[in-house]
XYZ file of C-alpha atoms in Angstrom:
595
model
C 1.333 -188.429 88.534
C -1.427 -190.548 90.288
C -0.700 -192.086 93.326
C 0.658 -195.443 93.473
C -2.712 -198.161 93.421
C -3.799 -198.779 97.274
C -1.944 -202.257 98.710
C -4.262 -202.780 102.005
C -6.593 -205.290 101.653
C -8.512 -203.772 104.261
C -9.014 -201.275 101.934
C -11.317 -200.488 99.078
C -9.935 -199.237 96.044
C -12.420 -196.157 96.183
C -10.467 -192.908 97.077
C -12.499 -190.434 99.403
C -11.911 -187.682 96.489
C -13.659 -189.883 94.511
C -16.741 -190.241 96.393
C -19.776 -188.932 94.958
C -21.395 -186.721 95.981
C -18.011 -184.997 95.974
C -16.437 -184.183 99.453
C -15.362 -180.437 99.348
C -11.649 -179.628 99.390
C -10.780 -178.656 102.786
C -12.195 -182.038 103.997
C -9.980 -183.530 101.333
C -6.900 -181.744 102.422
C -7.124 -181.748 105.893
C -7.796 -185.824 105.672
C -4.274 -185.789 103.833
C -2.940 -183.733 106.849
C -3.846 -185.797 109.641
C -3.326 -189.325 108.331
C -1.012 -191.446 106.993
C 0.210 -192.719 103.717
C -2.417 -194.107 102.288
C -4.950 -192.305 103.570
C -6.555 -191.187 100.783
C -8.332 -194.810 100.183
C -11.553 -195.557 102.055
C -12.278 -198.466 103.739
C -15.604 -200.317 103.193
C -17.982 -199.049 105.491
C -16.539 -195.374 104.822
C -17.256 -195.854 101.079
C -20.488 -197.462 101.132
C -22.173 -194.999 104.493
C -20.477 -191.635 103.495
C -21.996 -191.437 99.980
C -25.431 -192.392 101.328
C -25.382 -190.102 104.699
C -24.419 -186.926 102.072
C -27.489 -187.553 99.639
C -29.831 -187.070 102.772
C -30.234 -190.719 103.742
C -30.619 -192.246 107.005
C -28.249 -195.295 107.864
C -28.044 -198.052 110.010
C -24.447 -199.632 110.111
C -23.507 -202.566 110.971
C -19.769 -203.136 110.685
C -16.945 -204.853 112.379
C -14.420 -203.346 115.176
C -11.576 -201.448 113.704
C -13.323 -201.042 110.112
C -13.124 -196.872 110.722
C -16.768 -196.168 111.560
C -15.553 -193.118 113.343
C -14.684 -191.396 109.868
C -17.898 -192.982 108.008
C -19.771 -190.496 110.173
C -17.840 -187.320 111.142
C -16.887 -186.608 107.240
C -20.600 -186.605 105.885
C -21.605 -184.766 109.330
C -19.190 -181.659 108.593
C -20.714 -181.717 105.020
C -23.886 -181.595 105.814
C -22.944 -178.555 108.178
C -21.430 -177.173 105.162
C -24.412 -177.406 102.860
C -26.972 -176.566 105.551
C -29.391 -173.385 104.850
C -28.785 -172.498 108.378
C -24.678 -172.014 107.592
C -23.114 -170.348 109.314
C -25.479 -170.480 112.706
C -26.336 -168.765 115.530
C -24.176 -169.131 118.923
C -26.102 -171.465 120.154
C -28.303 -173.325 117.349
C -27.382 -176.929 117.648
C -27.074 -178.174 113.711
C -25.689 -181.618 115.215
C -25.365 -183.988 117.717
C -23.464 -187.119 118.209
C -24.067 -190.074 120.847
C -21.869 -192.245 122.242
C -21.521 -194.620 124.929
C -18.556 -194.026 127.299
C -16.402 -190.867 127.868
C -13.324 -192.374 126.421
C -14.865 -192.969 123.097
C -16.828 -189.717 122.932
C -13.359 -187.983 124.088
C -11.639 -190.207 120.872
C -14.883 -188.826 118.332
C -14.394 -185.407 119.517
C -10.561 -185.060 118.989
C -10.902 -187.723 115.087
C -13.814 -184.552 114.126
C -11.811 -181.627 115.111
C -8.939 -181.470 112.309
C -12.777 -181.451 109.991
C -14.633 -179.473 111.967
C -11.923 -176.576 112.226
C -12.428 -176.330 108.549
C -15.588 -174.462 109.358
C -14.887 -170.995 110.858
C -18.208 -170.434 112.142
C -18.921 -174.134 113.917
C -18.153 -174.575 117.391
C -18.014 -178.245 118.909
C -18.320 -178.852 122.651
C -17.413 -182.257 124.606
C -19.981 -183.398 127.360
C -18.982 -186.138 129.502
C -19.613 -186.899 132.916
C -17.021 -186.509 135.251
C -16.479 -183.038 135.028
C -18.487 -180.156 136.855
C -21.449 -179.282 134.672
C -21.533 -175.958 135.747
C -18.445 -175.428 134.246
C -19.520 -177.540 130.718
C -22.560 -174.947 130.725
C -20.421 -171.571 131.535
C -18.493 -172.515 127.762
C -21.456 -173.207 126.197
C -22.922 -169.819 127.445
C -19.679 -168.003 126.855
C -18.513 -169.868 123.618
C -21.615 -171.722 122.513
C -21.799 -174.487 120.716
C -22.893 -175.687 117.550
C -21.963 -179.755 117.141
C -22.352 -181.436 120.639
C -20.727 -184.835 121.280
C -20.995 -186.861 124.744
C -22.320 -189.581 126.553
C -26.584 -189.852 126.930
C -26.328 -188.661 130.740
C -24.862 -185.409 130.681
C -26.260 -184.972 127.119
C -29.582 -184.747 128.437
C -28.927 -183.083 131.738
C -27.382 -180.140 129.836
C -30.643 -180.619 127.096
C -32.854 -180.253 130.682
C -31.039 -177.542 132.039
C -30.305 -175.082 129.448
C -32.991 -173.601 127.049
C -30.689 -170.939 125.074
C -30.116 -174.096 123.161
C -31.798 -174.312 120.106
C -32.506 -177.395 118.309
C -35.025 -176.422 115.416
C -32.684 -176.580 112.658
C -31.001 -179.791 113.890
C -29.164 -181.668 110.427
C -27.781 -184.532 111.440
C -28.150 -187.461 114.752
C -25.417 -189.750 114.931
C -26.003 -193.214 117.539
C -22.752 -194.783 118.165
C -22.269 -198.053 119.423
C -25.874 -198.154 119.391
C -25.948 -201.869 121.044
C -24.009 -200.698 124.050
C -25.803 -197.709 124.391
C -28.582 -200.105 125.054
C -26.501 -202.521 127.237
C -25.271 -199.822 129.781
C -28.886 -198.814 130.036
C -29.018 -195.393 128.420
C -32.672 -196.095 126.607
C -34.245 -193.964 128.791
C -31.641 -190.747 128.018
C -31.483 -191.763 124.256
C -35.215 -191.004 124.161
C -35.034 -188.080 126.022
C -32.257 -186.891 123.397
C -34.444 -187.554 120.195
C -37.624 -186.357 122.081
C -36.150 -182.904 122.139
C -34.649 -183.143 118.354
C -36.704 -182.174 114.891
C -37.929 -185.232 113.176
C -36.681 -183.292 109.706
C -32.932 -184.222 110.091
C -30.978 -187.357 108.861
C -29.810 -190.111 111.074
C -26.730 -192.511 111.661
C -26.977 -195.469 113.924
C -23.445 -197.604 114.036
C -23.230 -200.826 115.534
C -21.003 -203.585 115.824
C -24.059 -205.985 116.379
C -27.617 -206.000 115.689
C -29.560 -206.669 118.544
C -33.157 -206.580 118.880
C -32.967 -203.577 121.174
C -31.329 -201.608 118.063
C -33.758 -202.629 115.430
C -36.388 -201.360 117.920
C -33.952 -198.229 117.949
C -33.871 -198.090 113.845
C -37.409 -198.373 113.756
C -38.284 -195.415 116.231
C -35.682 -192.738 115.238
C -35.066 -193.670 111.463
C -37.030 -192.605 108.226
C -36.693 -195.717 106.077
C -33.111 -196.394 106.743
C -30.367 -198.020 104.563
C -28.718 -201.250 105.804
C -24.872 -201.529 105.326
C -23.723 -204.544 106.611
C -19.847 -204.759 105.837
C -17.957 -207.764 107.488
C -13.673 -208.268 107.957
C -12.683 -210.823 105.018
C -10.442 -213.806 105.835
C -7.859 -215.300 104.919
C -9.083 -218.604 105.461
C -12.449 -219.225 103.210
C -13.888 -220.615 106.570
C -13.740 -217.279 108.384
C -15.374 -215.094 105.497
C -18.169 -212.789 106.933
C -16.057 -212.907 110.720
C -16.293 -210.445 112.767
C -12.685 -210.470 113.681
C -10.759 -208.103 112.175
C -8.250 -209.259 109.484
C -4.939 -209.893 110.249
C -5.411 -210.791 113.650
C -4.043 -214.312 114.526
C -5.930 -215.547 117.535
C -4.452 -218.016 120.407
C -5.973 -219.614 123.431
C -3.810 -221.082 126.272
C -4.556 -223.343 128.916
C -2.903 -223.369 131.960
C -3.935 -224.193 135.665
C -5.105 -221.262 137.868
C -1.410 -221.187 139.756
C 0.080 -221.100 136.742
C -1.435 -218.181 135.256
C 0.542 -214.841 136.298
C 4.160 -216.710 135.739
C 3.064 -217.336 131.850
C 1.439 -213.256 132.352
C 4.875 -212.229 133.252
C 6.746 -214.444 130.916
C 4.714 -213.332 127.770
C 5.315 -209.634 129.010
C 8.959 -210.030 128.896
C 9.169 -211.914 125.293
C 7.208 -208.618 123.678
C 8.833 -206.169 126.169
C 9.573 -203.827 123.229
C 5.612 -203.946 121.685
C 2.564 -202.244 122.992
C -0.086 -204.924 124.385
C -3.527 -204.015 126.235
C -4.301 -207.189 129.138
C -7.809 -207.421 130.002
C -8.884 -208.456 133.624
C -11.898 -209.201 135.406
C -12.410 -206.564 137.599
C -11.238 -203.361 138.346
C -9.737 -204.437 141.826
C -7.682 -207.157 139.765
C -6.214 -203.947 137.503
C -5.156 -202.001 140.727
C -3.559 -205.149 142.006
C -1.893 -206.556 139.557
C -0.970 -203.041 138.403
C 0.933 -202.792 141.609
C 2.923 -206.460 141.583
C 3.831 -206.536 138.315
C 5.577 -203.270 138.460
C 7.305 -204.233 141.740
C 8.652 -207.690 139.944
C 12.376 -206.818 138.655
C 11.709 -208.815 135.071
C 9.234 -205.930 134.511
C 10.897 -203.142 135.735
C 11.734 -201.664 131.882
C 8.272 -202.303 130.794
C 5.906 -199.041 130.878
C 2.302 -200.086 132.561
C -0.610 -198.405 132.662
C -3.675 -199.285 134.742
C -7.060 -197.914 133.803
C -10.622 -198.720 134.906
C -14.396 -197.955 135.353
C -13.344 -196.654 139.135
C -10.372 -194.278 138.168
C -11.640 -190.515 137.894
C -11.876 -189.760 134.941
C -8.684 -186.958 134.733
C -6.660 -189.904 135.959
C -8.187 -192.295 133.070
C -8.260 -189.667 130.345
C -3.812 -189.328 130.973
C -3.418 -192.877 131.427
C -4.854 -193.170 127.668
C -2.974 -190.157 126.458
C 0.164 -191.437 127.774
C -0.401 -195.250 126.230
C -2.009 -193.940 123.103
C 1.246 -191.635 122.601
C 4.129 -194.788 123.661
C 5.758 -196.767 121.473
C 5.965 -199.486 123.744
C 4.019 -200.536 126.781
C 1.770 -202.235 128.259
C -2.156 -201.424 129.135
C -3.686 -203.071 132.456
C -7.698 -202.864 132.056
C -11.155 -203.932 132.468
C -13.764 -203.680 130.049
C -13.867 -200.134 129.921
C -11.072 -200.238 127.244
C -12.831 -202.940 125.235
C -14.812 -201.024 122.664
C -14.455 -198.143 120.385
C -11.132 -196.916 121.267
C -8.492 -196.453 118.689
C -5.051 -196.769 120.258
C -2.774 -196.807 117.042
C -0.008 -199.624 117.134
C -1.438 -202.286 119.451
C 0.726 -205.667 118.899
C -0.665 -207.998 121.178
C -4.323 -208.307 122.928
C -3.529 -210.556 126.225
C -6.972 -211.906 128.079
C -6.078 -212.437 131.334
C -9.517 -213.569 132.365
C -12.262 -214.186 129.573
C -15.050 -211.787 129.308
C -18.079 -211.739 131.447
C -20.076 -211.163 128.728
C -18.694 -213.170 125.274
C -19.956 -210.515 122.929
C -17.135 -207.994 124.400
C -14.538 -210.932 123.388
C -14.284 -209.553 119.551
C -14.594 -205.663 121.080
C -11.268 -206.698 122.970
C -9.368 -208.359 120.189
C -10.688 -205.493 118.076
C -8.019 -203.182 119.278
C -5.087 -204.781 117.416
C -4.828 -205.877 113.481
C -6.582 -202.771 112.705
C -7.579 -201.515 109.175
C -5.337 -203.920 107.646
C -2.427 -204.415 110.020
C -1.830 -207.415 111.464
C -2.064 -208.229 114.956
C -2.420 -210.979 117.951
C -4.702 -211.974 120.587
C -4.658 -214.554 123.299
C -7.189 -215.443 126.092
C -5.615 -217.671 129.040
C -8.126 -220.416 129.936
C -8.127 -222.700 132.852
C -8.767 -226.312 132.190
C -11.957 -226.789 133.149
C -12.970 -223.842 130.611
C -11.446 -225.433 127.510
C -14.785 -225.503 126.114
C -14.770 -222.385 125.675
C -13.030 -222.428 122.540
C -15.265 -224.614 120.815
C -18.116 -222.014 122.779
C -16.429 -218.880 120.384
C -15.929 -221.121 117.250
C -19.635 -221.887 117.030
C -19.995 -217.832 117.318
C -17.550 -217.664 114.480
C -14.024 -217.139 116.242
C -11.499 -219.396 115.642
C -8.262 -220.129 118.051
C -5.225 -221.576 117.630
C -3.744 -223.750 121.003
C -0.414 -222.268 122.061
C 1.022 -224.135 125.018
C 2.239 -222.680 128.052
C 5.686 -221.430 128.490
C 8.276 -224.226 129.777
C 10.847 -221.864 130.115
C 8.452 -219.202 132.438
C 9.789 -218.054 135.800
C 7.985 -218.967 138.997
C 6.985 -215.366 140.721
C 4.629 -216.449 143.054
C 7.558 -216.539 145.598
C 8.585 -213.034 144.850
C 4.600 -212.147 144.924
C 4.342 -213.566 148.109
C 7.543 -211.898 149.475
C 5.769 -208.689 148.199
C 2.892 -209.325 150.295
C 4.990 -209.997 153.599
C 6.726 -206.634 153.387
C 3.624 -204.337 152.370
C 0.425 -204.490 153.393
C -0.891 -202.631 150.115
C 0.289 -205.808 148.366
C -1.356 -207.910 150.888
C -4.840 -206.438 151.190
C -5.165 -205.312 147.320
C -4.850 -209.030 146.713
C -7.059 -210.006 149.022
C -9.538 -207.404 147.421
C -9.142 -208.600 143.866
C -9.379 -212.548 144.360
C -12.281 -211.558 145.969
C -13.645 -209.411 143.468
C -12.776 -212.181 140.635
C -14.941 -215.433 142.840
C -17.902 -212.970 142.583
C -17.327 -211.400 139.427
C -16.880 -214.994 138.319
C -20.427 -215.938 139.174
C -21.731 -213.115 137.258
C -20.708 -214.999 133.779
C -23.258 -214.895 131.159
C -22.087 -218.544 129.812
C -22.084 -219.929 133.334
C -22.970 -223.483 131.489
C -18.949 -223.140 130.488
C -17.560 -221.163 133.207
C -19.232 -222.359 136.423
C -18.154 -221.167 139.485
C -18.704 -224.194 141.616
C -15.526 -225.329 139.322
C -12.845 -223.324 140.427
C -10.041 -224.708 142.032
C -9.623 -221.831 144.745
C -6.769 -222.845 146.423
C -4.755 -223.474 143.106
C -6.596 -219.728 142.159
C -5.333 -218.192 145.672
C -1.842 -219.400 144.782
C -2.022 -218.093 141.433
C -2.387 -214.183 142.873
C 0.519 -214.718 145.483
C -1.720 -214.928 148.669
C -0.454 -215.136 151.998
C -3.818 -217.435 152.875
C -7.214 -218.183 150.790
C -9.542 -215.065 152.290
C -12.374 -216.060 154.343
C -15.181 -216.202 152.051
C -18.904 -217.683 152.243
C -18.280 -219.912 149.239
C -15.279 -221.314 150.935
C -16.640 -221.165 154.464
C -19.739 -223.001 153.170
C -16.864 -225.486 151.393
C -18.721 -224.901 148.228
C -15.165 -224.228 147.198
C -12.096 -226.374 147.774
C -8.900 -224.611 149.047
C -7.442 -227.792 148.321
C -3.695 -226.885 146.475
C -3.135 -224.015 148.528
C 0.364 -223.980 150.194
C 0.579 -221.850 153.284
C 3.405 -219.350 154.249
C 6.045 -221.155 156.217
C 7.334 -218.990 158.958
C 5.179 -215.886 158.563
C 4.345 -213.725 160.875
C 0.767 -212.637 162.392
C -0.788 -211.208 158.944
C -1.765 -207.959 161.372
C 1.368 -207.457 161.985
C 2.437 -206.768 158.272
C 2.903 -203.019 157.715
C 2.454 -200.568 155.092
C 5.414 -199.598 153.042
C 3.460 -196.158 153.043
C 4.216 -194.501 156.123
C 1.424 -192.359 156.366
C -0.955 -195.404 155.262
C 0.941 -196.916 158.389
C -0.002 -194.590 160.761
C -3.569 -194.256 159.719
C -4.104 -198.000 160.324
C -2.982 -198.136 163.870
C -4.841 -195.027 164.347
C -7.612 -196.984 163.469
C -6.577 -200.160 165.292
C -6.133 -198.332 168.172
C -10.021 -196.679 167.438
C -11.465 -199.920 167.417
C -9.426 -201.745 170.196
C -10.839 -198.990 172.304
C -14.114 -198.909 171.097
C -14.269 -202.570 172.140
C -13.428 -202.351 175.452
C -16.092 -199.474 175.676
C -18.647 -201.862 174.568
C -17.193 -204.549 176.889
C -17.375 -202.950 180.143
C -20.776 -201.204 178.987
C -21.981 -204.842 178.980
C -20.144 -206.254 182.238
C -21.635 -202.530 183.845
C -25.410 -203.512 182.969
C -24.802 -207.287 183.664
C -23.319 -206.126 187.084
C -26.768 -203.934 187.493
C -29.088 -207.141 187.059
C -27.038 -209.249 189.477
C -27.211 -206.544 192.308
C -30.840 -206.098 191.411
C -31.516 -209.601 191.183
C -29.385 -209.881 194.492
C -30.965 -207.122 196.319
C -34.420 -208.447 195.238
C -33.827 -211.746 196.612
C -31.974 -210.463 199.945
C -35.384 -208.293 201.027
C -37.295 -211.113 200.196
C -35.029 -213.246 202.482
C -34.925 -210.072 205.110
C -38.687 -210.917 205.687
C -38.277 -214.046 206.870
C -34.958 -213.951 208.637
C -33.721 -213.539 212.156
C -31.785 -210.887 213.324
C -28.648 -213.366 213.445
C -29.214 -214.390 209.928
C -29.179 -210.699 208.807
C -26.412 -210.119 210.847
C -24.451 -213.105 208.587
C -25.305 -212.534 205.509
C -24.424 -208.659 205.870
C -20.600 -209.621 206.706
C -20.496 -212.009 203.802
C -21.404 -209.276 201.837
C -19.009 -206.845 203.267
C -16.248 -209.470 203.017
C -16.974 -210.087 199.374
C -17.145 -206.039 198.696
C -13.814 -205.650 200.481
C -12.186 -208.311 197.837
C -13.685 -206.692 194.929
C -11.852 -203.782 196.059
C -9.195 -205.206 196.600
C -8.980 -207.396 193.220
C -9.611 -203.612 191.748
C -6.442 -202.110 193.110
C -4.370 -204.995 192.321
C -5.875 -203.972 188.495
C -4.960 -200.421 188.641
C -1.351 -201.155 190.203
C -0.575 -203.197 186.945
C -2.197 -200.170 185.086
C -5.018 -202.406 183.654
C -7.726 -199.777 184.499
C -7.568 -196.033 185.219
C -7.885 -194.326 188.464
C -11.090 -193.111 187.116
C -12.045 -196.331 186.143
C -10.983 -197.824 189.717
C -13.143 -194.666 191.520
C -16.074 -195.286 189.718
C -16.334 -199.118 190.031
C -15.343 -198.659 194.361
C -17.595 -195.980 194.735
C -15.100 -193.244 195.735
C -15.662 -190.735 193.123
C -18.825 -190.621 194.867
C -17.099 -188.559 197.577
C-alpha cells in the first residue's frame, strides 16, 4: 500500500525515492532507519539541491535555518562516492571534504553523515576540530586513514600542511557550509588554503543562510558556473511570505526595565518548566553567572540547566550538548556559539535574554525551534529605551508580537543578593558579567538603537543582584548614571565575604596575605631609600656647616643628633615590643646586626 500523502507543510510532496537521478537503496533504507515518520518526504532545499549536486552540478544554496541543508548535502556526497571511478580508494586518497564553521556544527555533520556513510564498506570519515591534540587526529589518520574529512578551516589546513600521505588528486566533491560565517569568523585565509590544495575537476556545494558579498566573491572563485537555489520558509500570514523565519515559529518581544529583567527570566522558566528552551546571553561571563544563580534559586531547583560557551573546553561543551540534545526537558544557558547550525531536536521556546550583537544572528537564534514544520516560540526581552528595535527587525522582515511582562513574577533580586553575601563566587562572577555586558554592549552593530550612553546602570546593576555598581570608567567618568541603584543595608566589608568553596577560600587569603606582604615590602623599600636621601642630604649639609663652625657649635649639634638617634631607637623597641616589626627588622634599622 503507498504511504499515507505527506501532512507537513514544511514539506514538499517529493519523496527522496523519487528523486531523479535515483538515490541507491542503502541510502534509501538507512534514511528510513534513522528518522522519523515521515521521513521519507524531502523538504525544499533537499529536493531542489540533491537532484542537481548528483548530475555533476555545482550549487550555491541559499536557504533558511532549520530547512535541512545538512541532508541536501551529505546524501548526494555519499553518492557521488558511490559512483566515483576511484571506488573503493586508497587509505588515504581524500574523495571528499566538507567545511564548516564551528566544532559543534562540524561534530553535528559528522554524526547526520555517518548512518550514510557506513553504507560504504570501504570509506572512512575522520572529524577535525580544534580542541583536541593534533598529534593524536594525525596518528588515526595514519593508522586508519581517511577518506571523507569534515572540520573546521583551522585544523583542516594544519593537518592539509602537515601531512603529505594525503592525497587529494581524485577529490569528488567540496562542500562550504555556512559559507557567510565562515567569512565572518575570519577563516578566508584557511578556506583558500583548503581549495588551493584541491583539484579544480570536482563539484562544489556552498550553503548559506545569507548572501553576502563576501560569498558571491566565494561562488565566483571556487564554483564552475553554479546553480542558484534560493528556497525561503512560507508564512502563514501573506505579509511574511519569502521570511526567513522558519514556519511555525510565533515570535514575541517584551519590554521590561533593566531591574526587572531576571524576575520575568525566572518566572517564564517556571511556566515551561516541563519544555526544553535555549536562553541566549551576551557574553560568556553572563552564561557562567547566571548559570550559577539560577540554579541556586529554589523555584528552579527541578529545572535541568546547561551552560555552554565560546570559553568552555571543548570536552566540557561537546557533553553539555549531548546531555541537552538527549533531555526531554531543560533548559540551555548560551552565547552565540549555539546560535547557528545546530540541530537540537524538540526545542519549545527560544528566550533572548539580551539581543544579539550582531542582528543577522537574531533569525540563527530563533532558528533552533519550529523546525521543519513544527511549531515553536521565541522571545527577545528589550529594555525601554530599545523598543525600536522591533520596528529595526520588521523592516528586515521579522515580525513580533508585544507580550507584557509578568504581573504575577516573583522578586529574586533579594534572594540574588543574599546569594552574593554568603559566596563570594556569586559575588565576583557578577561583578565579572555586568562588566562584560557594559562593554560587550558598546560593541553593538546597531548602536543607532542600542546606545550605550542609554543604559540605566544602576537599574542594570540591580537587575543582576549586585551588592554595589562595580567601579567602572564609564561610571567613574559619570558617563553612566548609577542612579536606581539601592545599596545593601547592613552588609558587611565586601572583602570580608568568603567562598562557599573551601579550597577557593584558602587560596584567596593565600593570596591576600601575598599581596599584604608584598606591600609592606615595597613600603619600607621606599621609607629605606627616602631615609638614605635625608641622611645624605643631612650629612651633606652638616660638613658644609662643619667648615664654618666652632668647636662649640660642633660640639651641639653632635648631641642633638645623638639625642634624636637615641629616640629613634627607642620609638623602634617600643615597635618590636607590640610585635609591629621583627627583631631582624629592629637590628637592621639600629644598626646592631652590624655587630
Amino acid at each position: 500500500m503507498d504511504p499515507s500523502p505527506n501532512t507537513n507543510e514544511a514539506l514538499t510532496e517529493t519523496r527522496f525515492s523519487d528523486l531523479k537521478p535515483p538515490l541507491s537503496e542503502d541510502i534509501i533504507e538507512a534514511l528510513l532507519r534513522s528518522g522519523p515518520p515521515g521521513f521519507e518526504f524531502c523538504t525544499p532545499v533537499q529536493a531542489a539541491t540533491i537532484p542537481l549536486l548528483c548530475s555533476h552540478k555545482d550549487v550555491a544554496v541559499d536557504a533558511a535555518t532549520g530547512s535541512g541543508k545538512t541532508l541536501a548535502f551529505v546524501l548526494p556526497l555519499v553518492e557521488i562516492l558511490r559512483r566515483s571511478t576511484s571506488y573503493p580508494p586508497k587509505p588515504h586518497q581524500v574523495m571528499g571534504v566538507i567545511i564548516s564553521p564551528t566544532r559543534e556544527l562540524s561534530t553535528q555533520i559528522y554524526n547526520v553523515a555517518q548512518p550514510f556513510v557506513s553504507t560504504l564498506p570501504n570509506v572512512n570519515s575522520v572529524l577535525l576540530v580544534g580542541g583536541r591534540d593534533v598529534r593524536a587526529d594525525m596518528k588515526i589518520i595514519e593508522e586508519e586513514g581517511c577518506n571523507l574529512l569534515i572540520g573546521t578551516p583551522g585544523r583542516l589546513s594544519d593537518i592539509m600542511e602537515r601531512m603529505d600521505i594525503l592525497d587529494f588528486r581524485n577529490l569528488e566533491i567540496l562542500i562550504l557550509d555556512e559559507a557567510d560565517r565562515l567569512l565572518e569568523m575570519g577563516f578566508q585565509k584557511q578556506v583558500n588554503s583548503i581549495i588551493s590544495r584541491l583539484p579544480k575537476q570536482r563539484r562544489t556545494g556552498l550553503f548559506s543562510a545569507t548572501q553576502t558579498e563576501g560569498v558571491e566573491e566565494m561562488a565566483k572563485a571556487g564554483l564552475r558556473n553554479p546553480v542558484r537555489v534560493e528556497v525561503r520558509a512560507e508564512s502563514k500570514s501573506a505579509s511574511l511570505t519569502n521570511s526567513k523565519i522558519p514556519f511555525g515559529l510565533h515570535l514575541e518581544y517584551l519590554v521590561c526595565e533593566a531591574d526587572k529583567k531576571s524576575s520575568q527570566l525566572v518566572d517564564l522558566l517556571v511556566r515551561n518548566k516541563n519544555k526544553k528552551l535555549i536562553v541566549y546571553f551576551m557574553t560568556c561571563a553572563c552564561v557562567d553567572y547566571w548559570g550559577l544563580v539560577l540554579s541556586k534559586i529554589p523555584a528552579l531547583k527541578s529545572i535541568s540547566l546547561i551552560p555552554i560557551h565560546g570559553d568552555k573546553k571543548q570536552n566540557a561543551r561537546d557533553k553539555a550538548l549531548a546531555s541537552f540534545t538527549k533531555a526531554s526537558s531543560g533548559v540551555l544557558l548560551c552565547t552565540d556559539v549555539a546560535a547557528r547550525g545546530l540541530d537540537i531536536p524538540g526545542i519549545d521556546y527560544v528566550v533572548q535574554y539580551d539581543p544579539p550583537q550582531d542582528p543577522k544572528m537574531f533569525n540563527h537564534r530563533v532558528g533552533r525551534t519550529a523546525r521543519l514544520g513544527k511549531e515553536g516560540r521565541s522571545i527577545v526581552f528589550l529594555l525601554p529605551e530599545e523598543e525600536d528595535y522591533v520596528e529595526f527587525m520588521r523592516r528586515r522582515g521579522v515580525f513580533c508580537q508585544e507580550k507584557k511582562c509578568s504581573e504575577e513574577a516573583s522578586d529574586v533580586i533579594p534572594i540574588i543578593r543574599s546569594l552574593a553575601m554568603k559566596d563570594r563566587a556569586v559575588y565576583e562572577k557578577g561583578k565579572r558579567a555586568f562588566v562584560s555586558f557594559v562593554h560587550g554592549y558598546k560593541e553593538h552593530e546597531c548602536s543607532y538603537i542600542l546606545r550605550w550612553q542609554s543604559l540605566e546602570i544602576g537599574k542594570l546593576a540591580m537587575g543582576y543582584g549586585l551588592l554595589h555598581v562595580p567601579s567602572m570608567s564609564e561610571v567613574k567618568q559619570k558617563r553612566l548614571s548609577s542612579e536606581g541603584f539601592s545599596p545593601v543595608e547592613g552588609v558587611l566589608k565586601f572583602e570580608d565575604i568568603k567562598f562557599k568553596d573551601k579550597s577557593k577560600e584558602k587560596q584567596r587569603k593565600q593570596n591576600l596575605q601575598a599581596k599584604k606582604e608584598k606591600l609592606e615590602d615595597k613600603k619600607r623599600e621606599r621609607d629605606k631609600k627616602n631615609s638614605k636621601k635625608a641622611v645624605n642630604a643631612s650629612s651633606a649639609t652638616a660638613d658644609s656647616k662643619k667648615r664654618k663652625l666652632t668647636g662649640k657649635q660642633r660640639q651641639t649639634i653632635q648631641t642633638a643628633e645623638d639625642e634624636e638617634e637615641m629616640a629613634r631607637d627607642y620609638r623602634l623597641l617600643k615597635k618590636l615590643k607590640k610585635g609591629s616589626i621583627e627583631e631582624d627588622d629592629f637590628a637592621k634599622l639600629t644598626g646592631a646586626d652590624d655587630f
